């Protein structure tokens, strides 16, 4: 059995010996280095670009928007983002001029010898300023996208509610802060074709972006992923920009061009998690039954649309959390501001929604004077229940299991009592959160993408996995091998993972949305099943039996009246006779899935994963510093293909979530980020995080590989609200804006 | 290209300092950060990393003499420093993390003069004397008159900081070091304080010294609060007076790490915390 | 200037600018790219190496200060066989994206050299200068603890 075991990482050895090659580890003799000159202002017109006479410009290559052969565009949802600014700049850090030079130092010097003057326009730097159209950034109203979800009649239901609770919550930006910055090497061939190597999540996104910029065919663009030092969404869409820039430079200078961002540049220029202002109004019975919920969500999209509508959509769908409520009205907008575009970050709209929703549940519990646990138990979705979009949950609903598990393991109820009377200047508290996360793309997304993957039997009798799903640390290369080995009944050693290279692998869709294992893993499983069938067919022909009599297990092939055959040997022979055997599979939705894109009703996701977190804190009442003392999570992920890796995902996601709640804050002045460095954008160290208890709950999803469903993002959702609830329970300070810094805790205590 | 003079003898260093305009580099943990964040390197650099004579720690009567090149790791592990200046050990343990503690030096922290330098409140509270050398000989400067403004010191271009003379902590004396940083390690201080006091059995404060960082343009001594407390008996009222006095005496600002208000409140709380234990 | 270095038990002489960061010398002049850059300012520890037995951030050390020094990088932690520490990192699934791991291994080795039997708290302290964005540190702490036990046994 390969599935369900904590197999060690496929590329583990390379990663512990320093052999793994990340993009900055590559060089070639004639390589040049690219640098980017960016806007210094948040909004305005470029008046002049002055190239200093004291610099010898013949040593370098300069690129501006006029060098773009076809479309000055970062191709994504709306075609609003230029690859290089033309006359107007809409955010600090917007790229304007590119330089390539034989050395980094020279490229840097060239950049310093260019001076740009601007005519500044008014800038809208916050959600409020955007809505009041302080500056026109997108259309007439600065609204990129609006969604509404309606179920039942909230107006009537509020009439009959015995109690109404309102709350307003705000979350700021969060930076992905992968430890490897963005980087690519672009090489232009003599025939005009372009090769991109680099750090990325989605090779086919870059593939499409480059095709559009240069007007090239599928074959003329090759995108190859190098070992990638973390992504978390930050390398979903943004690498298309870096790749586009490097390709422009390479085309003009005739050399391969490497662009690897320095930390400060990466931080200032790349996408972040959307800030959000979220308002809840909830009507209940006196004993805590949800009757009506109204939620108003506004996301700050930044200067260009990028993926914002998709992020908003997910935020809106997850707005009320894993609770049943017969009357719902959710309004969501994403607005344009003169700040760098926000984009994908693990959780993709849900952490924002979940923070607001779960804090609001805490507020309701306090208002009603009932226990946080009871309130959740009373309203939680169970099998057969219906979500806010009208989706009936038919299977794999682990709500009760995850909640019961963390409550029990943490001894939540006794802790609440125990911590009520602090003995000294340290207050202790415990907090709970309960959440869900839809796996795969929203609505008909997976149907549209129809992700493909293949497996191939090679001359060594090995099965090679061909997929565009990337390994970014989350374990793709390992779990896919496990799935294929399991499906084929062969040993893991017989399964290898092919290069992530668009000229060799089919488009499996992007590596996002917790879809890699659940969606592409299933496609891989199907491809493996097809291969198994092919092999059985060939063997049946050979030994002259019926295909149904051929079995493959434990690396051996058995059929009646013949001695067991070794899989590898047989495979080698098959390939010798018939050539390499490749089988492909493509995604198809589980039966019965329906989604109405216009009314936003129906099956928003094929399935949800569920989680519950308990966090304990100790707050120093002299300094208002929060020490996290205990973390317990339970996650229903259907099936852990590789339990150790699943735990790793949860632990890592949880720490990002705790950072989000505790200390991660982007500080702005006039549209500029003041803390674009590791020293002042504060993420948790090993000393800021306690030991964690990670509990896996497995309620199988019938249409996932071996029951698996989404996992990658779930752990990002509940950490912040559980932490902030713990702070509230410890100190009485109810914080509605994260991160809950000591400064905010003090302010909340003073406001009490 | 830069010229780097790597010296092994103090006299060599003095000579170069007297003849050329050079920037001194010790562990480089401050300087290298400045340079990688865009500042250009000075033309000429004096590398003193190999001046091993500045790595000594010696007892000299009532004083502990600590060379300027001592790293935090060295301070943390030195038995004499542990015994006679436990506060300096506490401070050293909070600096950066092990990689920085292995490379960063006490002298670098002093001369760099960041108001958030974590060893500085300790040195202020202990009234250490700095030993400064040049071709002209050695002079002593009280630590508390070393800084003349934000990152400004009385150190002349041709001088080198040799080390500090730290009065040994007395048996009856109690000292505490509090750092309120942005996280548990690799953190810059939002408030950093060193307290030192002798309090008798009747709760009378015979002596108190308070050094504070990150709450003014330089590290400071809270002289007004010290005056209020010296000779007084610790009571609830006195603690409250001290809390108010100290939070008024400092001049913190809002910056990307924290706010003026928070710094005032927390500073006040911390003196209360220190006094509560007596 | 000409700098003599002993890196992973091999002698090198390189002709470089004296203020070039040791990190860049290792990666560019020597070709040892196992040591990574995450921040270039001493915060992340991805560039950790041993200089004369003590762990430092190679992005903060100008190469002129290492003339004649003995340097160990991640590539020097094993010859043909993985060290117990490296093996433990594999066994515990301690590496995810892997970019922090070279520095993490060096910091962990530095701890084990000084304290062969550390508590989990001491392990956390020893790697507090090494930021990891993927793992949440749990499995890294596990791996170091297991390596310490393996060393004893
Ligand atoms: C990641 C990181 C974390 C840090 N964390 C902390 C922290 O928590 N707390 C804290 O206080 N600091 C911290 N620092 C700052 C720094 O490590 C300390 O200030 C350290 O003590 C500086 O010593 P150095 O030898 O490295 O100084 P260098 O960088 O070599 O020099 C600093 C300054 O002092 C001058 N100088 C040094 N020695 C002498 C001398 N003997 N005579 C004359 N001039 C001299 C230099 O010319 C320079 O101006 C941190 C730095 C980094 C990179
Ligand atoms: S690169 Fe040296 S510490 Fe981050
Ligand atoms: S494994 Fe990715 S940063 Fe540590």
Coordinates of C-alpha atoms in Angstrom, one line a residue, chain A residues 108-566:
Chain A
X108 CA 21.7 48.6 -11.2
X109 CA 23.9 51.5 -12.1
X110 CA 21.9 52.0 -15.3
X111 CA 18.7 52.1 -13.3
X112 CA 20.1 54.8 -11.1
X113 CA 20.9 56.9 -14.1
X114 CA 17.3 57.2 -15.3
X115 CA 15.1 59.9 -13.9
X116 CA 11.4 60.0 -14.3
X117 CA 9.3 63.1 -13.7
X118 CA 5.5 62.7 -13.0
X119 CA 2.4 64.8 -12.8
X120 CA 0.8 63.5 -9.7
X121 CA -3.0 62.7 -9.7
X122 CA -5.1 62.3 -6.6
X123 CA -4.7 58.7 -5.4
X124 CA -7.3 56.5 -3.7
X125 CA -5.4 54.5 -1.2
X126 CA -8.1 52.8 0.9
X127 CA -11.4 51.1 0.4
X128 CA -13.2 54.3 1.5
X129 CA -11.2 56.5 -0.8
X130 CA -11.9 54.1 -3.7
X131 CA -15.7 54.1 -3.0
X132 CA -15.8 57.8 -2.9
X133 CA -14.0 57.8 -6.2
X134 CA -11.2 60.1 -4.9
X135 CA -9.4 58.9 -8.0
X136 CA -10.8 57.1 -11.0
X137 CA -8.9 53.9 -11.4
X138 CA -11.3 51.4 -13.0
X139 CA -14.5 52.4 -14.8
X140 CA -16.6 55.1 -13.3
X141 CA -17.1 53.6 -9.9
X142 CA -13.8 51.8 -9.2
X143 CA -15.6 48.5 -8.7
X144 CA -14.0 45.6 -10.4
X145 CA -16.7 43.1 -9.6
X146 CA -19.8 42.7 -7.5
X147 CA -21.5 39.5 -6.4
X148 CA -24.7 38.9 -4.5
X149 CA -25.9 35.8 -2.9
X150 CA -29.6 35.6 -1.8
X151 CA -31.4 32.9 -0.1
X152 CA -34.8 33.1 1.5
X153 CA -35.9 36.5 2.7
X154 CA -33.7 38.3 5.1
X155 CA -36.1 41.2 5.5
X156 CA -38.9 39.0 6.8
X157 CA -36.6 36.9 8.9
X158 CA -35.1 39.9 10.7
X159 CA -38.7 40.9 11.6
X160 CA -39.1 37.6 13.5
X161 CA -35.6 37.6 15.0
X162 CA -35.6 37.8 18.8
X163 CA -32.1 39.3 18.8
X164 CA -30.0 41.0 16.2
X165 CA -26.2 41.3 16.4
X166 CA -24.1 43.5 14.3
X167 CA -20.4 43.7 13.8
X168 CA -17.7 45.3 11.6
X169 CA -14.4 43.7 11.0
X170 CA -11.2 44.7 9.1
X171 CA -8.2 42.8 7.9
X172 CA -5.2 44.3 6.2
X173 CA -2.7 43.1 3.6
X174 CA -0.7 40.0 4.1
X175 CA 2.5 39.2 2.2
X176 CA 3.1 35.6 1.1
X177 CA 6.8 35.9 2.0
X178 CA 8.0 32.8 0.3
X179 CA 11.7 32.7 1.3
X180 CA 12.8 32.4 -2.3
X181 CA 11.9 35.6 -4.2
X182 CA 10.5 35.6 -7.7
X183 CA 12.9 34.9 -10.4
X184 CA 13.1 33.6 -14.0
X185 CA 15.6 33.1 -16.8
X186 CA 14.2 33.9 -20.3
X187 CA 16.0 32.7 -23.4
X188 CA 15.0 33.8 -26.9
X189 CA 15.9 31.3 -29.6
X190 CA 17.0 32.4 -33.1
X191 CA 13.6 31.3 -34.5
X192 CA 11.9 33.7 -32.1
X193 CA 10.7 31.0 -29.7
X194 CA 11.0 31.7 -26.0
X195 CA 12.0 29.5 -23.1
X196 CA 11.2 30.5 -19.6
X197 CA 12.6 28.8 -16.6
X198 CA 11.8 29.9 -13.1
X199 CA 10.1 29.8 -9.8
X200 CA 6.4 29.4 -10.3
X201 CA 3.1 27.7 -9.5
X202 CA 1.4 27.7 -12.8
X203 CA 3.5 27.1 -15.9
X204 CA 0.6 27.3 -18.2
X205 CA -0.4 30.8 -16.9
X206 CA 3.1 32.0 -18.0
X207 CA 2.7 30.1 -21.2
X208 CA -0.4 31.9 -22.1
X209 CA 0.9 35.3 -20.9
X210 CA 4.0 35.0 -23.1
X211 CA 2.0 33.9 -26.1
X212 CA -0.2 36.9 -25.9
X213 CA 2.7 39.4 -25.4
X214 CA 4.7 38.1 -28.3
X215 CA 2.0 36.7 -30.5
X216 CA 3.6 33.2 -30.5
X217 CA 2.0 29.8 -30.9
X218 CA 1.8 27.1 -28.3
X219 CA 4.9 25.4 -29.5
X220 CA 6.9 28.5 -29.6
X221 CA 6.8 29.1 -25.9
X222 CA 8.3 26.6 -23.4
X223 CA 7.9 27.1 -19.7
X224 CA 9.9 25.1 -17.3
X225 CA 9.5 25.2 -13.6
X226 CA 12.7 25.1 -11.5
X227 CA 12.7 24.0 -7.8
X228 CA 10.4 26.6 -6.3
X229 CA 11.1 28.0 -2.8
X230 CA 7.6 28.6 -1.7
X231 CA 4.6 30.1 -3.5
X232 CA 1.5 30.3 -1.3
X233 CA -0.4 31.9 -4.2
X234 CA 2.3 34.6 -4.6
X235 CA 3.7 32.7 -7.5
X236 CA 0.3 32.0 -9.1
X237 CA -0.2 34.9 -11.4
X238 CA 2.7 37.3 -10.6
X239 CA 5.5 35.3 -12.3
X240 CA 3.8 36.1 -15.6
X241 CA 5.0 39.6 -15.1
X242 CA 8.5 38.7 -14.3
X243 CA 8.7 36.3 -17.2
X244 CA 7.2 38.8 -19.6
X245 CA 9.8 41.3 -18.6
X246 CA 12.7 38.9 -18.8
X247 CA 11.5 37.7 -22.2
X248 CA 11.3 41.3 -23.6
X249 CA 14.9 41.9 -22.4
X250 CA 16.2 38.6 -23.8
X251 CA 14.5 39.2 -27.2
X252 CA 16.1 42.6 -27.4
X253 CA 19.6 41.9 -26.2
X254 CA 19.9 38.4 -27.7
X255 CA 21.1 36.8 -24.4
X256 CA 19.4 34.7 -21.8
X257 CA 18.3 37.2 -19.2
X258 CA 17.9 36.4 -15.5
X259 CA 15.7 38.5 -13.3
X260 CA 15.7 37.6 -9.7
X261 CA 14.1 40.1 -7.4
X262 CA 15.8 41.3 -4.3
X263 CA 13.6 41.0 -1.2
X264 CA 12.6 44.6 -1.0
X265 CA 11.6 44.7 -4.6
X266 CA 9.7 41.5 -4.4
X267 CA 7.9 42.7 -1.4
X268 CA 7.0 46.1 -2.9
X269 CA 6.0 44.9 -6.3
X270 CA 4.3 41.6 -5.9
X271 CA 0.7 40.7 -5.1
X272 CA -0.6 40.3 -1.5
X273 CA -3.7 39.1 0.3
X274 CA -6.6 41.5 -0.2
X275 CA -7.5 43.8 2.7
X276 CA -11.2 43.5 3.5
X277 CA -13.9 45.4 5.3
X278 CA -16.6 43.0 6.3
X279 CA -19.9 43.8 8.1
X280 CA -22.2 41.3 9.6
X281 CA -25.8 41.6 10.7
X282 CA -27.3 38.5 12.2
X283 CA -30.8 37.7 13.4
X284 CA -31.3 34.8 15.9
X285 CA -33.6 33.3 18.3
X286 CA -32.8 34.0 21.9
X287 CA -31.3 30.5 22.3
X288 CA -29.0 31.0 19.4
X289 CA -30.6 29.6 16.3
X290 CA -29.5 31.5 13.1
X291 CA -32.5 33.0 11.3
X292 CA -31.1 35.7 9.1
X293 CA -27.6 36.8 8.0
X294 CA -26.6 39.8 6.1
X295 CA -23.0 40.2 5.1
X296 CA -21.4 43.1 3.3
X297 CA -17.9 42.4 2.0
X298 CA -15.5 44.9 0.4
X299 CA -12.1 43.8 -0.8
X300 CA -9.3 46.1 -1.8
X301 CA -8.2 44.8 -5.2
X302 CA -5.3 47.3 -5.8
X303 CA -4.6 49.0 -9.0
X304 CA -5.4 46.2 -11.4
X305 CA -7.9 43.5 -11.5
X306 CA -5.6 40.4 -11.6
X307 CA -7.5 37.5 -9.9
X308 CA -9.7 39.7 -7.7
X309 CA -13.1 38.6 -8.9
X310 CA -12.2 35.0 -8.2
X311 CA -10.9 35.9 -4.8
X312 CA -14.1 37.8 -4.0
X313 CA -16.3 35.0 -5.3
X314 CA -14.7 32.6 -2.8
X315 CA -14.9 35.1 0.0
X316 CA -18.6 35.7 -0.7
X317 CA -19.4 32.0 -0.8
X318 CA -17.6 31.4 2.4
X319 CA -18.9 34.5 4.2
X320 CA -21.3 32.8 6.6
X321 CA -19.1 29.9 7.4
X322 CA -20.1 26.2 7.9
X323 CA -23.5 27.2 9.3
X324 CA -27.0 26.7 8.2
X325 CA -29.1 29.8 7.9
X326 CA -32.3 29.8 5.9
X327 CA -32.2 33.5 5.0
X328 CA -29.1 35.0 3.7
X329 CA -28.0 38.1 1.8
X330 CA -24.4 38.5 0.9
X331 CA -23.1 41.5 -1.0
X332 CA -19.5 41.5 -2.1
X333 CA -17.5 44.0 -4.1
X334 CA -13.9 44.3 -4.9
X335 CA -12.7 47.9 -5.5
X336 CA -9.7 49.5 -7.2
X337 CA -7.1 51.5 -5.2
X338 CA -3.8 53.0 -6.1
X339 CA -1.8 50.3 -4.4
X340 CA 0.0 47.3 -6.0
X341 CA -2.5 44.7 -7.3
X342 CA -3.6 42.2 -4.7
X343 CA -3.9 38.6 -5.8
X344 CA -3.7 35.0 -4.7
X345 CA -2.6 34.0 -1.3
X346 CA -3.4 30.7 0.3
X347 CA -7.0 30.8 1.4
X348 CA -8.0 33.1 -1.4
X349 CA -10.6 35.3 0.2
X350 CA -11.6 32.8 2.9
X351 CA -9.2 33.9 5.6
X352 CA -10.7 37.3 5.5
X353 CA -14.3 36.0 5.5
X354 CA -13.5 33.5 8.1
X355 CA -11.9 36.0 10.5
X356 CA -15.0 38.3 10.3
X357 CA -17.5 35.4 10.4
X358 CA -15.9 33.6 13.3
X359 CA -15.3 36.7 15.4
X360 CA -18.9 37.5 14.8
X361 CA -19.9 34.1 16.1
X362 CA -17.9 34.9 19.2
X363 CA -19.7 38.2 19.5
X364 CA -23.1 36.5 19.2
X365 CA -22.2 33.9 21.8
X366 CA -21.2 36.7 24.2
X367 CA -24.3 38.8 23.4
X368 CA -26.5 35.8 24.0
X369 CA -24.5 34.6 27.0
X370 CA -24.3 31.1 25.5
X371 CA -21.1 29.0 25.0
X372 CA -19.2 29.5 21.8
X373 CA -19.3 25.7 21.4
X374 CA -23.0 25.4 21.8
X375 CA -23.7 28.2 19.3
X376 CA -21.6 26.4 16.7
X377 CA -23.1 23.0 17.5
X378 CA -26.6 24.4 17.2
X379 CA -26.0 25.9 13.8
X380 CA -23.4 23.7 12.1
X381 CA -24.0 22.2 8.7
X382 CA -24.4 18.5 8.7
X383 CA -24.9 16.0 6.0
X384 CA -28.1 16.8 4.0
X385 CA -28.0 20.5 5.0
X386 CA -28.0 23.3 2.6
X387 CA -25.4 26.1 2.3
X388 CA -25.9 29.8 1.5
X389 CA -25.7 29.1 -2.2
X390 CA -28.3 26.4 -1.9
X391 CA -25.9 23.5 -2.2
X392 CA -27.1 20.3 -0.5
X393 CA -24.2 18.6 1.2
X394 CA -24.5 15.0 0.3
X395 CA -21.3 13.4 1.5
X396 CA -18.1 13.9 3.3
X397 CA -19.3 16.4 5.9
X398 CA -16.9 16.1 8.9
X399 CA -18.2 19.2 10.8
X400 CA -19.2 17.4 14.0
X401 CA -16.1 15.3 14.0
X402 CA -13.7 18.2 13.7
X403 CA -15.5 20.3 16.3
X404 CA -15.9 17.5 18.8
X405 CA -12.3 16.4 18.4
X406 CA -10.7 19.8 19.2
X407 CA -13.1 20.6 22.0
X408 CA -12.3 17.3 23.6
X409 CA -8.6 17.3 23.0
X410 CA -8.2 20.8 24.3
X411 CA -10.6 20.4 27.2
X412 CA -12.0 23.6 26.0
X413 CA -14.9 24.0 28.3
X414 CA -12.9 23.5 31.5
X415 CA -10.2 25.7 30.3
X416 CA -12.7 28.5 29.7
X417 CA -13.7 28.3 33.4
X418 CA -10.1 27.9 34.6
X419 CA -8.9 31.0 32.8
X420 CA -11.6 33.3 34.1
X421 CA -9.7 34.3 37.2
X422 CA -6.1 35.4 36.4
X423 CA -3.8 35.2 39.3
X424 CA -1.1 37.6 38.3
X425 CA -0.4 40.0 35.5
X426 CA -0.6 37.3 32.9
X427 CA -4.1 36.6 31.6
X428 CA -4.7 33.3 29.9
X429 CA -7.4 32.5 27.4
X430 CA -8.6 29.9 24.9
X431 CA -10.2 30.5 21.6
X432 CA -12.1 28.5 19.0
X433 CA -12.8 28.7 15.3
X434 CA -14.8 26.5 13.0
X435 CA -14.6 26.7 9.3
X436 CA -14.8 25.1 5.9
X437 CA -13.1 25.5 2.6
X438 CA -14.4 24.5 -0.9
X439 CA -12.0 22.3 -2.8
X440 CA -11.1 23.0 -6.4
X441 CA -12.3 25.9 -8.5
X442 CA -15.6 27.7 -7.7
X443 CA -18.7 26.8 -9.6
X444 CA -18.1 25.6 -13.1
X445 CA -14.4 26.4 -12.9
X446 CA -13.1 22.9 -13.1
X447 CA -15.6 22.0 -15.8
X448 CA -14.1 24.9 -17.9
X449 CA -10.5 24.0 -17.3
X450 CA -10.9 20.3 -17.7
X451 CA -7.5 19.6 -16.3
X452 CA -5.5 16.9 -18.1
X453 CA -2.7 14.7 -16.9
X454 CA -1.0 11.6 -18.2
X455 CA 1.2 8.7 -17.3
X456 CA 3.7 7.0 -19.5
X457 CA 5.4 3.7 -19.4
X458 CA 9.0 4.2 -20.4
X459 CA 11.8 1.9 -21.7
X460 CA 13.0 1.1 -18.1
X461 CA 9.6 -0.2 -17.2
X462 CA 9.0 2.9 -15.1
X463 CA 5.8 4.9 -15.0
X464 CA 6.3 8.6 -15.5
X465 CA 3.8 11.1 -14.3
X466 CA 3.2 13.9 -16.7
X467 CA 1.4 16.9 -15.2
X468 CA 1.6 20.6 -15.0
X469 CA 0.8 20.6 -11.3
X470 CA 3.9 21.9 -9.7
X471 CA 5.8 20.8 -6.6
X472 CA 6.1 24.0 -4.5
X473 CA 6.9 22.3 -1.3
X474 CA 3.4 20.9 -0.6
X475 CA 4.4 17.4 -1.8
X476 CA 2.9 17.0 -5.3
X477 CA 5.8 14.9 -6.5
X478 CA 5.4 12.5 -3.6
X479 CA 1.6 12.1 -3.3
X480 CA 1.1 11.7 -7.1
X481 CA 3.6 8.9 -7.1
X482 CA 1.8 7.3 -4.2
X483 CA -1.5 7.5 -6.1
X484 CA -0.1 6.0 -9.2
X485 CA 1.8 3.3 -7.4
X486 CA -1.4 2.4 -5.5
X487 CA -3.6 2.4 -8.5
X488 CA -1.2 0.3 -10.6
X489 CA -0.3 -2.0 -7.7
X490 CA 3.4 -1.4 -8.1
X491 CA 6.2 -0.1 -5.9
X492 CA 6.8 3.5 -5.5
X493 CA 10.3 3.1 -6.9
X494 CA 8.7 2.3 -10.3
X495 CA 7.0 5.6 -10.4
X496 CA 8.8 8.8 -11.4
X497 CA 7.7 12.3 -11.8
X498 CA 8.4 13.9 -15.1
X499 CA 9.8 17.4 -15.7
X500 CA 7.4 20.2 -15.2
X501 CA 7.9 21.6 -18.7
X502 CA 5.0 22.8 -20.9
X503 CA 6.6 21.1 -24.0
X504 CA 6.3 17.7 -22.2
X505 CA 3.3 17.8 -19.9
X506 CA -0.4 18.5 -20.6
X507 CA -2.2 21.4 -19.0
X508 CA -3.5 20.1 -15.7
X509 CA -4.7 23.6 -14.7
X510 CA -3.0 25.8 -12.2
X511 CA -1.5 24.7 -8.9
X512 CA -4.0 26.6 -6.8
X513 CA -7.3 26.3 -5.0
X514 CA -6.5 23.2 -3.0
X515 CA -7.1 21.3 -6.2
X516 CA -3.8 19.5 -6.8
X517 CA -4.5 16.4 -4.8
X518 CA -8.2 16.4 -5.0
X519 CA -8.8 17.3 -8.6
X520 CA -5.5 16.6 -10.5
X521 CA -4.7 13.7 -8.2
X522 CA -8.0 12.1 -9.3
X523 CA -7.1 12.7 -13.0
X524 CA -3.7 11.1 -12.4
X525 CA -5.5 8.2 -10.8
X526 CA -7.7 7.9 -13.8
X527 CA -4.7 8.1 -16.1
X528 CA -3.0 5.4 -14.1
X529 CA -6.2 3.2 -14.3
X530 CA -6.2 3.6 -18.0
X531 CA -2.6 2.6 -18.2
X532 CA -3.3 -0.4 -16.0
X533 CA -6.0 -1.4 -18.4
X534 CA -3.6 -1.0 -21.4
X535 CA -1.0 -3.2 -19.8
X536 CA -3.6 -5.8 -18.8
X537 CA -4.8 -5.8 -22.4
X538 CA -1.4 -6.4 -23.7
X539 CA -0.7 -9.1 -21.2
X540 CA -4.0 -10.8 -21.9
X541 CA -3.2 -10.8 -25.5
X542 CA 0.2 -12.3 -24.9
X543 CA -0.8 -15.0 -22.5
X544 CA -4.0 -15.5 -24.2
X545 CA -6.5 -15.0 -21.5
X546 CA -9.4 -12.6 -20.8
X547 CA -8.4 -9.2 -19.6
X548 CA -10.5 -9.6 -16.5
X549 CA -8.3 -12.4 -15.5
X550 CA -5.1 -10.3 -15.4
X551 CA -4.3 -8.7 -12.1
X552 CA -1.5 -6.4 -11.0
X553 CA -0.6 -6.2 -7.4
X554 CA 2.6 -5.8 -5.4
X555 CA 4.6 -5.1 -8.5
X556 CA 3.6 -8.4 -10.0
X557 CA 1.3 -9.4 -12.8
X558 CA -0.7 -12.6 -12.4
X559 CA -2.9 -14.3 -14.8
X560 CA -4.3 -17.9 -14.9
X561 CA -1.9 -20.8 -15.6
X562 CA 1.2 -18.6 -15.9
X563 CA 3.9 -18.0 -13.4
X564 CA 3.7 -14.5 -11.9
X565 CA 5.4 -11.9 -14.0
X566 CA 7.4 -9.0 -12.7

